[in-house]
PDB file of C-alpha atoms in Angstrom:
ATOM      1  CA  SER A   9      -4.827 -18.572   4.308  1.00 46.00           C
ATOM      2  CA  GLN A  10      -1.230 -17.649   4.339  1.00 51.00           C
ATOM      3  CA  GLN A  11       1.378 -19.867   5.416  1.00 60.00           C
ATOM      4  CA  GLY A  12       4.444 -17.511   6.015  1.00 67.00           C
ATOM      5  CA  GLU A  13       4.312 -14.302   8.183  1.00 80.00           C
ATOM      6  CA  GLU A  14       7.012 -11.600   7.778  1.00 84.00           C
ATOM      7  CA  ASP A  15       8.554  -9.609  10.370  1.00 85.00           C
ATOM      8  CA  PRO A  16       8.603  -6.620  10.542  1.00 92.00           C
ATOM      9  CA  GLN A  17       5.513  -5.616   8.785  1.00 92.00           C
ATOM     10  CA  ALA A  18       7.713  -2.319   7.822  1.00 94.00           C
ATOM     11  CA  LEU A  19      11.014  -1.122   7.750  1.00 95.00           C
ATOM     12  CA  SER A  20      12.726   2.122   7.205  1.00 96.00           C
ATOM     13  CA  ILE A  21      16.227   2.593   7.187  1.00 96.00           C
ATOM     14  CA  GLN A  22      18.726   5.017   5.790  1.00 97.00           C
ATOM     15  CA  GLU A  23      20.928   4.285   2.431  1.00 97.00           C
ATOM     16  CA  GLY A  24      23.657   2.248   3.054  1.00 97.00           C
ATOM     17  CA  GLU A  25      22.354   0.402   6.142  1.00 97.00           C
ATOM     18  CA  ASN A  26      21.535  -3.169   6.157  1.00 97.00           C
ATOM     19  CA  ALA A  27      17.934  -4.701   6.044  1.00 97.00           C
ATOM     20  CA  THR A  28      16.826  -7.776   7.893  1.00 97.00           C
ATOM     21  CA  MET A  29      13.506  -9.441   7.089  1.00 96.00           C
ATOM     22  CA  ASN A  30      12.295 -12.391   8.924  1.00 96.00           C
ATOM     23  CA  CYS A  31       9.976 -15.024   7.855  1.00 94.00           C
ATOM     24  CA  SER A  32       8.079 -17.917   9.759  1.00 94.00           C
ATOM     25  CA  TYR A  33       6.158 -20.786   8.352  1.00 92.00           C
ATOM     26  CA  LYS A  34       3.857 -23.528   9.663  1.00 89.00           C
ATOM     27  CA  THR A  35       4.197 -26.603   7.917  1.00 87.00           C
ATOM     28  CA  SER A  36       7.164 -28.849   6.401  1.00 88.00           C
ATOM     29  CA  ILE A  37       8.355 -27.275   3.264  1.00 89.00           C
ATOM     30  CA  ASN A  38      10.221 -28.156   0.002  1.00 88.00           C
ATOM     31  CA  ASN A  39      11.844 -24.976  -0.717  1.00 91.00           C
ATOM     32  CA  LEU A  40      11.400 -21.210   0.425  1.00 93.00           C
ATOM     33  CA  GLN A  41      11.874 -18.510  -1.883  1.00 95.00           C
ATOM     34  CA  TRP A  42      11.795 -14.536  -1.282  1.00 96.00           C
ATOM     35  CA  TYR A  43      10.126 -12.107  -4.034  1.00 97.00           C
ATOM     36  CA  ARG A  44      10.062  -8.616  -4.445  1.00 97.00           C
ATOM     37  CA  GLN A  45       7.130  -6.459  -5.308  1.00 97.00           C
ATOM     38  CA  ASN A  46       7.227  -2.641  -6.398  1.00 95.00           C
ATOM     39  CA  SER A  47       4.160  -0.736  -5.918  1.00 90.00           C
ATOM     40  CA  GLY A  48       1.768  -1.409  -8.608  1.00 86.00           C
ATOM     41  CA  ARG A  49       3.756  -4.113 -10.319  1.00 89.00           C
ATOM     42  CA  GLY A  50       3.739  -8.108 -10.251  1.00 90.00           C
ATOM     43  CA  LEU A  51       6.422 -10.023  -7.931  1.00 95.00           C
ATOM     44  CA  VAL A  52       9.652 -10.642  -8.983  1.00 96.00           C
ATOM     45  CA  HIS A  53      11.675 -13.678  -7.805  1.00 96.00           C
ATOM     46  CA  LEU A  54      14.661 -12.959  -5.829  1.00 97.00           C
ATOM     47  CA  ILE A  55      16.166 -16.390  -4.512  1.00 96.00           C
ATOM     48  CA  LEU A  56      14.930 -19.939  -3.587  1.00 95.00           C
ATOM     49  CA  ILE A  57      16.629 -21.741  -0.919  1.00 95.00           C
ATOM     50  CA  ARG A  58      16.004 -25.663  -0.532  1.00 93.00           C
ATOM     51  CA  SER A  59      15.158 -27.323   2.497  1.00 93.00           C
ATOM     52  CA  ASN A  60      18.219 -29.116   2.846  1.00 95.00           C
ATOM     53  CA  GLU A  61      20.216 -25.592   2.458  1.00 96.00           C
ATOM     54  CA  ARG A  62      21.051 -23.368   5.349  1.00 97.00           C
ATOM     55  CA  GLU A  63      22.335 -20.285   3.689  1.00 97.00           C
ATOM     56  CA  LYS A  64      22.363 -18.861   0.275  1.00 97.00           C
ATOM     57  CA  HIS A  65      23.809 -15.610  -1.368  1.00 96.00           C
ATOM     58  CA  SER A  66      23.095 -13.578  -4.543  1.00 95.00           C
ATOM     59  CA  GLY A  67      24.683 -10.287  -4.780  1.00 96.00           C
ATOM     60  CA  ARG A  68      23.730  -8.217  -1.901  1.00 97.00           C
ATOM     61  CA  LEU A  69      21.179 -10.770  -0.870  1.00 97.00           C
ATOM     62  CA  ARG A  70      21.826 -13.343   2.022  1.00 98.00           C
ATOM     63  CA  VAL A  71      18.968 -15.893   2.792  1.00 98.00           C
ATOM     64  CA  THR A  72      19.073 -18.332   5.795  1.00 98.00           C
ATOM     65  CA  LEU A  73      16.573 -20.945   6.723  1.00 97.00           C
ATOM     66  CA  ASP A  74      16.245 -22.868   9.908  1.00 97.00           C
ATOM     67  CA  THR A  75      13.855 -25.513   9.247  1.00 95.00           C
ATOM     68  CA  SER A  76      13.947 -26.493  13.047  1.00 95.00           C
ATOM     69  CA  LYS A  77      12.535 -23.245  13.806  1.00 95.00           C
ATOM     70  CA  LYS A  78      10.624 -23.114  10.579  1.00 94.00           C
ATOM     71  CA  SER A  79      11.949 -19.563   9.899  1.00 95.00           C
ATOM     72  CA  SER A  80      13.934 -17.888   7.155  1.00 96.00           C
ATOM     73  CA  SER A  81      15.695 -14.512   7.011  1.00 97.00           C
ATOM     74  CA  LEU A  82      16.452 -12.008   4.297  1.00 97.00           C
ATOM     75  CA  LEU A  83      19.386  -9.812   4.672  1.00 98.00           C
ATOM     76  CA  ILE A  84      19.880  -6.934   1.919  1.00 98.00           C
ATOM     77  CA  THR A  85      23.364  -5.391   2.318  1.00 97.00           C
ATOM     78  CA  ALA A  86      24.411  -1.760   1.678  1.00 97.00           C
ATOM     79  CA  SER A  87      20.789  -0.971   0.889  1.00 97.00           C
ATOM     80  CA  ARG A  88      19.884   1.613  -2.009  1.00 97.00           C
ATOM     81  CA  ALA A  89      16.830   3.584  -2.498  1.00 96.00           C
ATOM     82  CA  ALA A  90      16.046   1.443  -5.568  1.00 96.00           C
ATOM     83  CA  ASP A  91      15.529  -1.279  -2.719  1.00 97.00           C
ATOM     84  CA  THR A  92      12.521   0.468  -1.638  1.00 97.00           C
ATOM     85  CA  ALA A  93       9.784  -2.318  -2.285  1.00 97.00           C
ATOM     86  CA  SER A  94       7.732  -4.982  -0.689  1.00 97.00           C
ATOM     87  CA  TYR A  95       9.335  -8.404  -0.042  1.00 97.00           C
ATOM     88  CA  PHE A  96       7.339 -11.624   0.397  1.00 96.00           C
ATOM     89  CA  CYS A  97       8.517 -14.810   1.319  1.00 95.00           C
ATOM     90  CA  ALA A  98       6.909 -17.964  -0.294  1.00 94.00           C
ATOM     91  CA  THR A  99       6.765 -21.578   0.543  1.00 92.00           C
ATOM     92  CA  ASP A 100       6.294 -24.825  -1.308  1.00 85.00           C
ATOM     93  CA  ALA A 101       4.694 -27.399   1.077  1.00 76.00           C
ATOM     94  CA  ALA A 102       6.213 -30.702   1.416  1.00 70.00           C
ATOM     95  CA  THR A 103       2.728 -32.338   1.251  1.00 67.00           C
ATOM     96  CA  GLY A 104      -0.643 -31.296   0.552  1.00 63.00           C
ATOM     97  CA  GLY A 105      -0.684 -30.046  -3.086  1.00 65.00           C
ATOM     98  CA  PHE A 106       1.236 -27.923  -5.251  1.00 69.00           C
ATOM     99  CA  LYS A 107       0.512 -24.469  -3.834  1.00 80.00           C
ATOM    100  CA  THR A 108       3.022 -21.776  -3.280  1.00 88.00           C
ATOM    101  CA  ILE A 109       2.004 -19.778  -0.365  1.00 89.00           C
ATOM    102  CA  PHE A 110       2.897 -16.294   0.389  1.00 92.00           C
ATOM    103  CA  GLY A 111       3.185 -14.388   3.376  1.00 91.00           C
ATOM    104  CA  ALA A 112       1.775 -10.920   4.300  1.00 91.00           C
ATOM    105  CA  GLY A 113       5.294  -9.143   3.205  1.00 94.00           C
ATOM    106  CA  THR A 114       7.526  -6.648   4.725  1.00 95.00           C
ATOM    107  CA  ARG A 115       7.300  -3.162   3.222  1.00 96.00           C
ATOM    108  CA  LEU A 116      11.084  -1.703   3.069  1.00 97.00           C
ATOM    109  CA  PHE A 117      11.836   1.820   2.636  1.00 97.00           C
ATOM    110  CA  VAL A 118      15.233   3.247   1.962  1.00 97.00           C
ATOM    111  CA  LYS A 119      15.945   6.720   2.367  1.00 96.00           C
ATOM    112  CA  ALA A 120      18.458   8.466   0.145  1.00 92.00           C
TER     113      ALA A 120
ATOM    114  CA  GLY B  16       6.311 -12.597 -25.574  1.00 55.00           C
ATOM    115  CA  ALA B  17       9.195 -12.894 -22.990  1.00 81.00           C
ATOM    116  CA  GLY B  18       7.082 -12.678 -20.057  1.00 94.00           C
ATOM    117  CA  VAL B  19       3.629 -13.315 -18.494  1.00 97.00           C
ATOM    118  CA  SER B  20       0.963 -11.204 -19.991  1.00 97.00           C
ATOM    119  CA  GLN B  21      -2.533 -10.428 -18.335  1.00 98.00           C
ATOM    120  CA  SER B  22      -5.165  -8.468 -19.505  1.00 97.00           C
ATOM    121  CA  PRO B  23      -6.876  -6.405 -19.032  1.00 97.00           C
ATOM    122  CA  ARG B  24      -4.664  -4.284 -16.482  1.00 97.00           C
ATOM    123  CA  TYR B  25      -7.510  -2.330 -15.018  1.00 97.00           C
ATOM    124  CA  LYS B  26     -11.295  -3.344 -15.050  1.00 98.00           C
ATOM    125  CA  VAL B  27     -13.989  -1.463 -13.367  1.00 98.00           C
ATOM    126  CA  ALA B  28     -17.303  -3.568 -13.126  1.00 98.00           C
ATOM    127  CA  LYS B  29     -20.534  -2.749 -11.630  1.00 97.00           C
ATOM    128  CA  ARG B  30     -21.736  -4.898  -8.929  1.00 97.00           C
ATOM    129  CA  GLY B  31     -23.533  -7.894 -10.323  1.00 97.00           C
ATOM    130  CA  GLN B  32     -21.469  -7.865 -13.497  1.00 98.00           C
ATOM    131  CA  ASP B  33     -19.490 -11.048 -15.045  1.00 98.00           C
ATOM    132  CA  VAL B  34     -15.863 -10.356 -15.715  1.00 98.00           C
ATOM    133  CA  ALA B  35     -13.056 -12.576 -17.402  1.00 98.00           C
ATOM    134  CA  LEU B  36      -9.488 -11.881 -16.862  1.00 98.00           C
ATOM    135  CA  ARG B  37      -6.811 -13.576 -19.165  1.00 98.00           C
ATOM    136  CA  CYS B  38      -3.266 -14.899 -18.493  1.00 98.00           C
ATOM    137  CA  ASP B  39      -0.749 -15.465 -21.280  1.00 98.00           C
ATOM    138  CA  PRO B  40       1.871 -17.512 -19.570  1.00 97.00           C
ATOM    139  CA  ILE B  41       5.472 -17.968 -20.873  1.00 96.00           C
ATOM    140  CA  SER B  42       5.537 -20.137 -23.364  1.00 94.00           C
ATOM    141  CA  GLY B  43       6.234 -23.908 -22.492  1.00 91.00           C
ATOM    142  CA  HIS B  44       5.928 -23.256 -18.850  1.00 94.00           C
ATOM    143  CA  VAL B  45       3.792 -26.333 -17.339  1.00 92.00           C
ATOM    144  CA  SER B  46       2.418 -24.721 -14.172  1.00 93.00           C
ATOM    145  CA  LEU B  47       0.154 -21.751 -13.935  1.00 95.00           C
ATOM    146  CA  PHE B  48      -1.072 -20.057 -10.708  1.00 95.00           C
ATOM    147  CA  TRP B  49      -3.794 -17.397 -10.175  1.00 97.00           C
ATOM    148  CA  TYR B  50      -3.416 -15.210  -6.871  1.00 97.00           C
ATOM    149  CA  GLN B  51      -5.846 -12.450  -5.352  1.00 97.00           C
ATOM    150  CA  GLN B  52      -3.876  -9.689  -3.744  1.00 97.00           C
ATOM    151  CA  ALA B  53      -5.845  -7.141  -1.620  1.00 94.00           C
ATOM    152  CA  LEU B  54      -4.231  -3.994  -1.011  1.00 91.00           C
ATOM    153  CA  GLY B  55      -1.465  -4.042   1.520  1.00 89.00           C
ATOM    154  CA  GLN B  56      -1.596  -7.789   1.721  1.00 92.00           C
ATOM    155  CA  GLY B  57       0.513 -10.731   0.316  1.00 93.00           C
ATOM    156  CA  PRO B  58      -0.773 -12.900  -2.615  1.00 95.00           C
ATOM    157  CA  GLU B  59      -3.521 -15.236  -1.598  1.00 95.00           C
ATOM    158  CA  PHE B  60      -3.544 -18.617  -3.691  1.00 93.00           C
ATOM    159  CA  LEU B  61      -6.648 -19.106  -5.963  1.00 96.00           C
ATOM    160  CA  THR B  62      -5.777 -21.944  -8.022  1.00 95.00           C
ATOM    161  CA  TYR B  63      -3.368 -24.079  -9.926  1.00 93.00           C
ATOM    162  CA  PHE B  64      -2.830 -25.674 -13.368  1.00 94.00           C
ATOM    163  CA  GLN B  65      -0.375 -28.068 -14.750  1.00 93.00           C
ATOM    164  CA  ASN B  66      -0.834 -28.054 -18.253  1.00 94.00           C
ATOM    165  CA  GLU B  67      -4.624 -28.102 -18.836  1.00 95.00           C
ATOM    166  CA  ALA B  68      -5.463 -29.995 -15.738  1.00 94.00           C
ATOM    167  CA  GLN B  69      -6.526 -27.679 -12.788  1.00 95.00           C
ATOM    168  CA  LEU B  70      -4.995 -29.725  -9.871  1.00 92.00           C
ATOM    169  CA  ASP B  71      -6.053 -27.391  -7.019  1.00 91.00           C
ATOM    170  CA  LYS B  72      -8.735 -24.924  -6.618  1.00 92.00           C
ATOM    171  CA  SER B  73      -9.131 -24.875  -3.021  1.00 91.00           C
ATOM    172  CA  GLY B  74      -8.268 -21.005  -2.943  1.00 93.00           C
ATOM    173  CA  LEU B  75     -11.334 -19.893  -4.995  1.00 96.00           C
ATOM    174  CA  PRO B  76     -13.371 -18.020  -2.439  1.00 95.00           C
ATOM    175  CA  SER B  77     -16.880 -18.880  -3.812  1.00 95.00           C
ATOM    176  CA  ASP B  78     -18.529 -21.011  -6.786  1.00 96.00           C
ATOM    177  CA  ARG B  79     -18.638 -17.610  -8.360  1.00 98.00           C
ATOM    178  CA  PHE B  80     -15.048 -18.016  -9.285  1.00 98.00           C
ATOM    179  CA  PHE B  81     -13.927 -20.201 -12.138  1.00 97.00           C
ATOM    180  CA  ALA B  82     -10.829 -20.820 -13.980  1.00 98.00           C
ATOM    181  CA  GLU B  83      -9.740 -22.666 -17.001  1.00 97.00           C
ATOM    182  CA  ARG B  84      -6.871 -23.642 -19.171  1.00 97.00           C
ATOM    183  CA  PRO B  85      -8.364 -25.783 -21.881  1.00 96.00           C
ATOM    184  CA  GLU B  86      -5.054 -25.995 -23.952  1.00 93.00           C
ATOM    185  CA  GLY B  87      -2.515 -25.830 -21.373  1.00 92.00           C
ATOM    186  CA  SER B  88      -1.372 -22.474 -22.295  1.00 95.00           C
ATOM    187  CA  VAL B  89      -3.578 -19.323 -22.010  1.00 97.00           C
ATOM    188  CA  SER B  90      -5.754 -19.303 -18.656  1.00 98.00           C
ATOM    189  CA  THR B  91      -9.072 -17.276 -17.994  1.00 98.00           C
ATOM    190  CA  LEU B  92     -10.338 -16.479 -14.459  1.00 98.00           C
ATOM    191  CA  LYS B  93     -13.952 -15.782 -14.562  1.00 98.00           C
ATOM    192  CA  ILE B  94     -15.922 -13.995 -11.938  1.00 98.00           C
ATOM    193  CA  GLN B  95     -19.746 -14.182 -12.048  1.00 98.00           C
ATOM    194  CA  ARG B  96     -21.915 -11.565 -10.389  1.00 98.00           C
ATOM    195  CA  THR B  97     -19.029  -9.436  -8.982  1.00 98.00           C
ATOM    196  CA  GLN B  98     -19.445  -8.260  -5.491  1.00 97.00           C
ATOM    197  CA  GLN B  99     -17.492  -5.312  -3.899  1.00 96.00           C
ATOM    198  CA  GLU B 100     -15.358  -7.724  -1.795  1.00 96.00           C
ATOM    199  CA  ASP B 101     -13.865  -9.130  -5.267  1.00 97.00           C
ATOM    200  CA  SER B 102     -12.242  -5.897  -5.497  1.00 97.00           C
ATOM    201  CA  ALA B 103      -8.367  -6.709  -5.574  1.00 97.00           C
ATOM    202  CA  VAL B 104      -5.499  -7.197  -8.024  1.00 97.00           C
ATOM    203  CA  TYR B 105      -5.476 -10.651  -9.569  1.00 98.00           C
ATOM    204  CA  LEU B 106      -2.021 -11.932 -10.434  1.00 97.00           C
ATOM    205  CA  CYS B 107      -1.215 -14.837 -12.745  1.00 97.00           C
ATOM    206  CA  ALA B 108       2.344 -16.844 -12.628  1.00 96.00           C
ATOM    207  CA  SER B 109       3.733 -19.474 -14.578  1.00 96.00           C
ATOM    208  CA  SER B 110       6.520 -21.909 -13.754  1.00 93.00           C
ATOM    209  CA  ARG B 111       8.610 -24.378 -15.687  1.00 90.00           C
ATOM    210  CA  ARG B 112       8.066 -27.259 -13.224  1.00 80.00           C
ATOM    211  CA  GLU B 113       5.588 -28.079 -10.618  1.00 71.00           C
ATOM    212  CA  THR B 114       7.425 -25.929  -7.968  1.00 70.00           C
ATOM    213  CA  GLY B 115      10.044 -23.309  -7.972  1.00 82.00           C
ATOM    214  CA  GLU B 116      10.565 -20.007  -9.352  1.00 91.00           C
ATOM    215  CA  LEU B 117       7.403 -18.239 -10.423  1.00 94.00           C
ATOM    216  CA  PHE B 118       7.165 -15.691 -13.111  1.00 95.00           C
ATOM    217  CA  PHE B 119       4.623 -13.117 -12.482  1.00 96.00           C
ATOM    218  CA  GLY B 120       2.420 -11.008 -14.820  1.00 97.00           C
ATOM    219  CA  GLU B 121       1.726  -7.308 -13.845  1.00 96.00           C
ATOM    220  CA  GLY B 122      -1.659  -8.180 -12.632  1.00 96.00           C
ATOM    221  CA  SER B 123      -5.266  -7.171 -13.262  1.00 97.00           C
ATOM    222  CA  ARG B 124      -6.657  -4.553 -10.860  1.00 97.00           C
ATOM    223  CA  LEU B 125     -10.476  -5.103 -10.518  1.00 98.00           C
ATOM    224  CA  THR B 126     -12.677  -2.586  -9.094  1.00 98.00           C
ATOM    225  CA  VAL B 127     -16.203  -3.433  -8.325  1.00 97.00           C
ATOM    226  CA  LEU B 128     -18.580  -0.415  -7.895  1.00 96.00           C
TER     227      LEU B 128
END
């Protein structure tokens, strides 16, 4: 089963535009992470936000976390064609074991 | 090596055959995870090791799936009597600690005919 659900499932934008992806989850968490996956490759870690943090930045990435709504968003600013990939949120539950659970992902396509 | 290494990258098996997939984590990483990823889906958790101890195997879909990490380093995921529904990419990830950033291998793509 997958804890997180990303929204939208797919997103197509022009180069230079911003891309926003959302993630909702079900149980209390210790932290939430975002990963990127290029087609046919492994996942690459982008950013981790802890449950007591509300916002975090890394380069062109901005992540927010709202634990009261059990949701997070990933904003990619000034997108580039090279940002084309699938993006997944992943959560480490506060209880119930050591799993890091991934959502179904958002497929982002950035048109040059 | 510098990253997580998985082998084979591609495996074609006839239905009913046994397969073994290998994962070489980053040296010194305590945690090791196996995930199954179907086409167009997110990774589904299979099992978790902390050193040599398998602390969570709740995601293994059936008793045909077995994983081990006998010396707390290299791990093997074995699938017995493969079925067509086992066709997927099997991803291995390791981490320095129990939680936090995961480092993924490129995956082993299994196709069962």
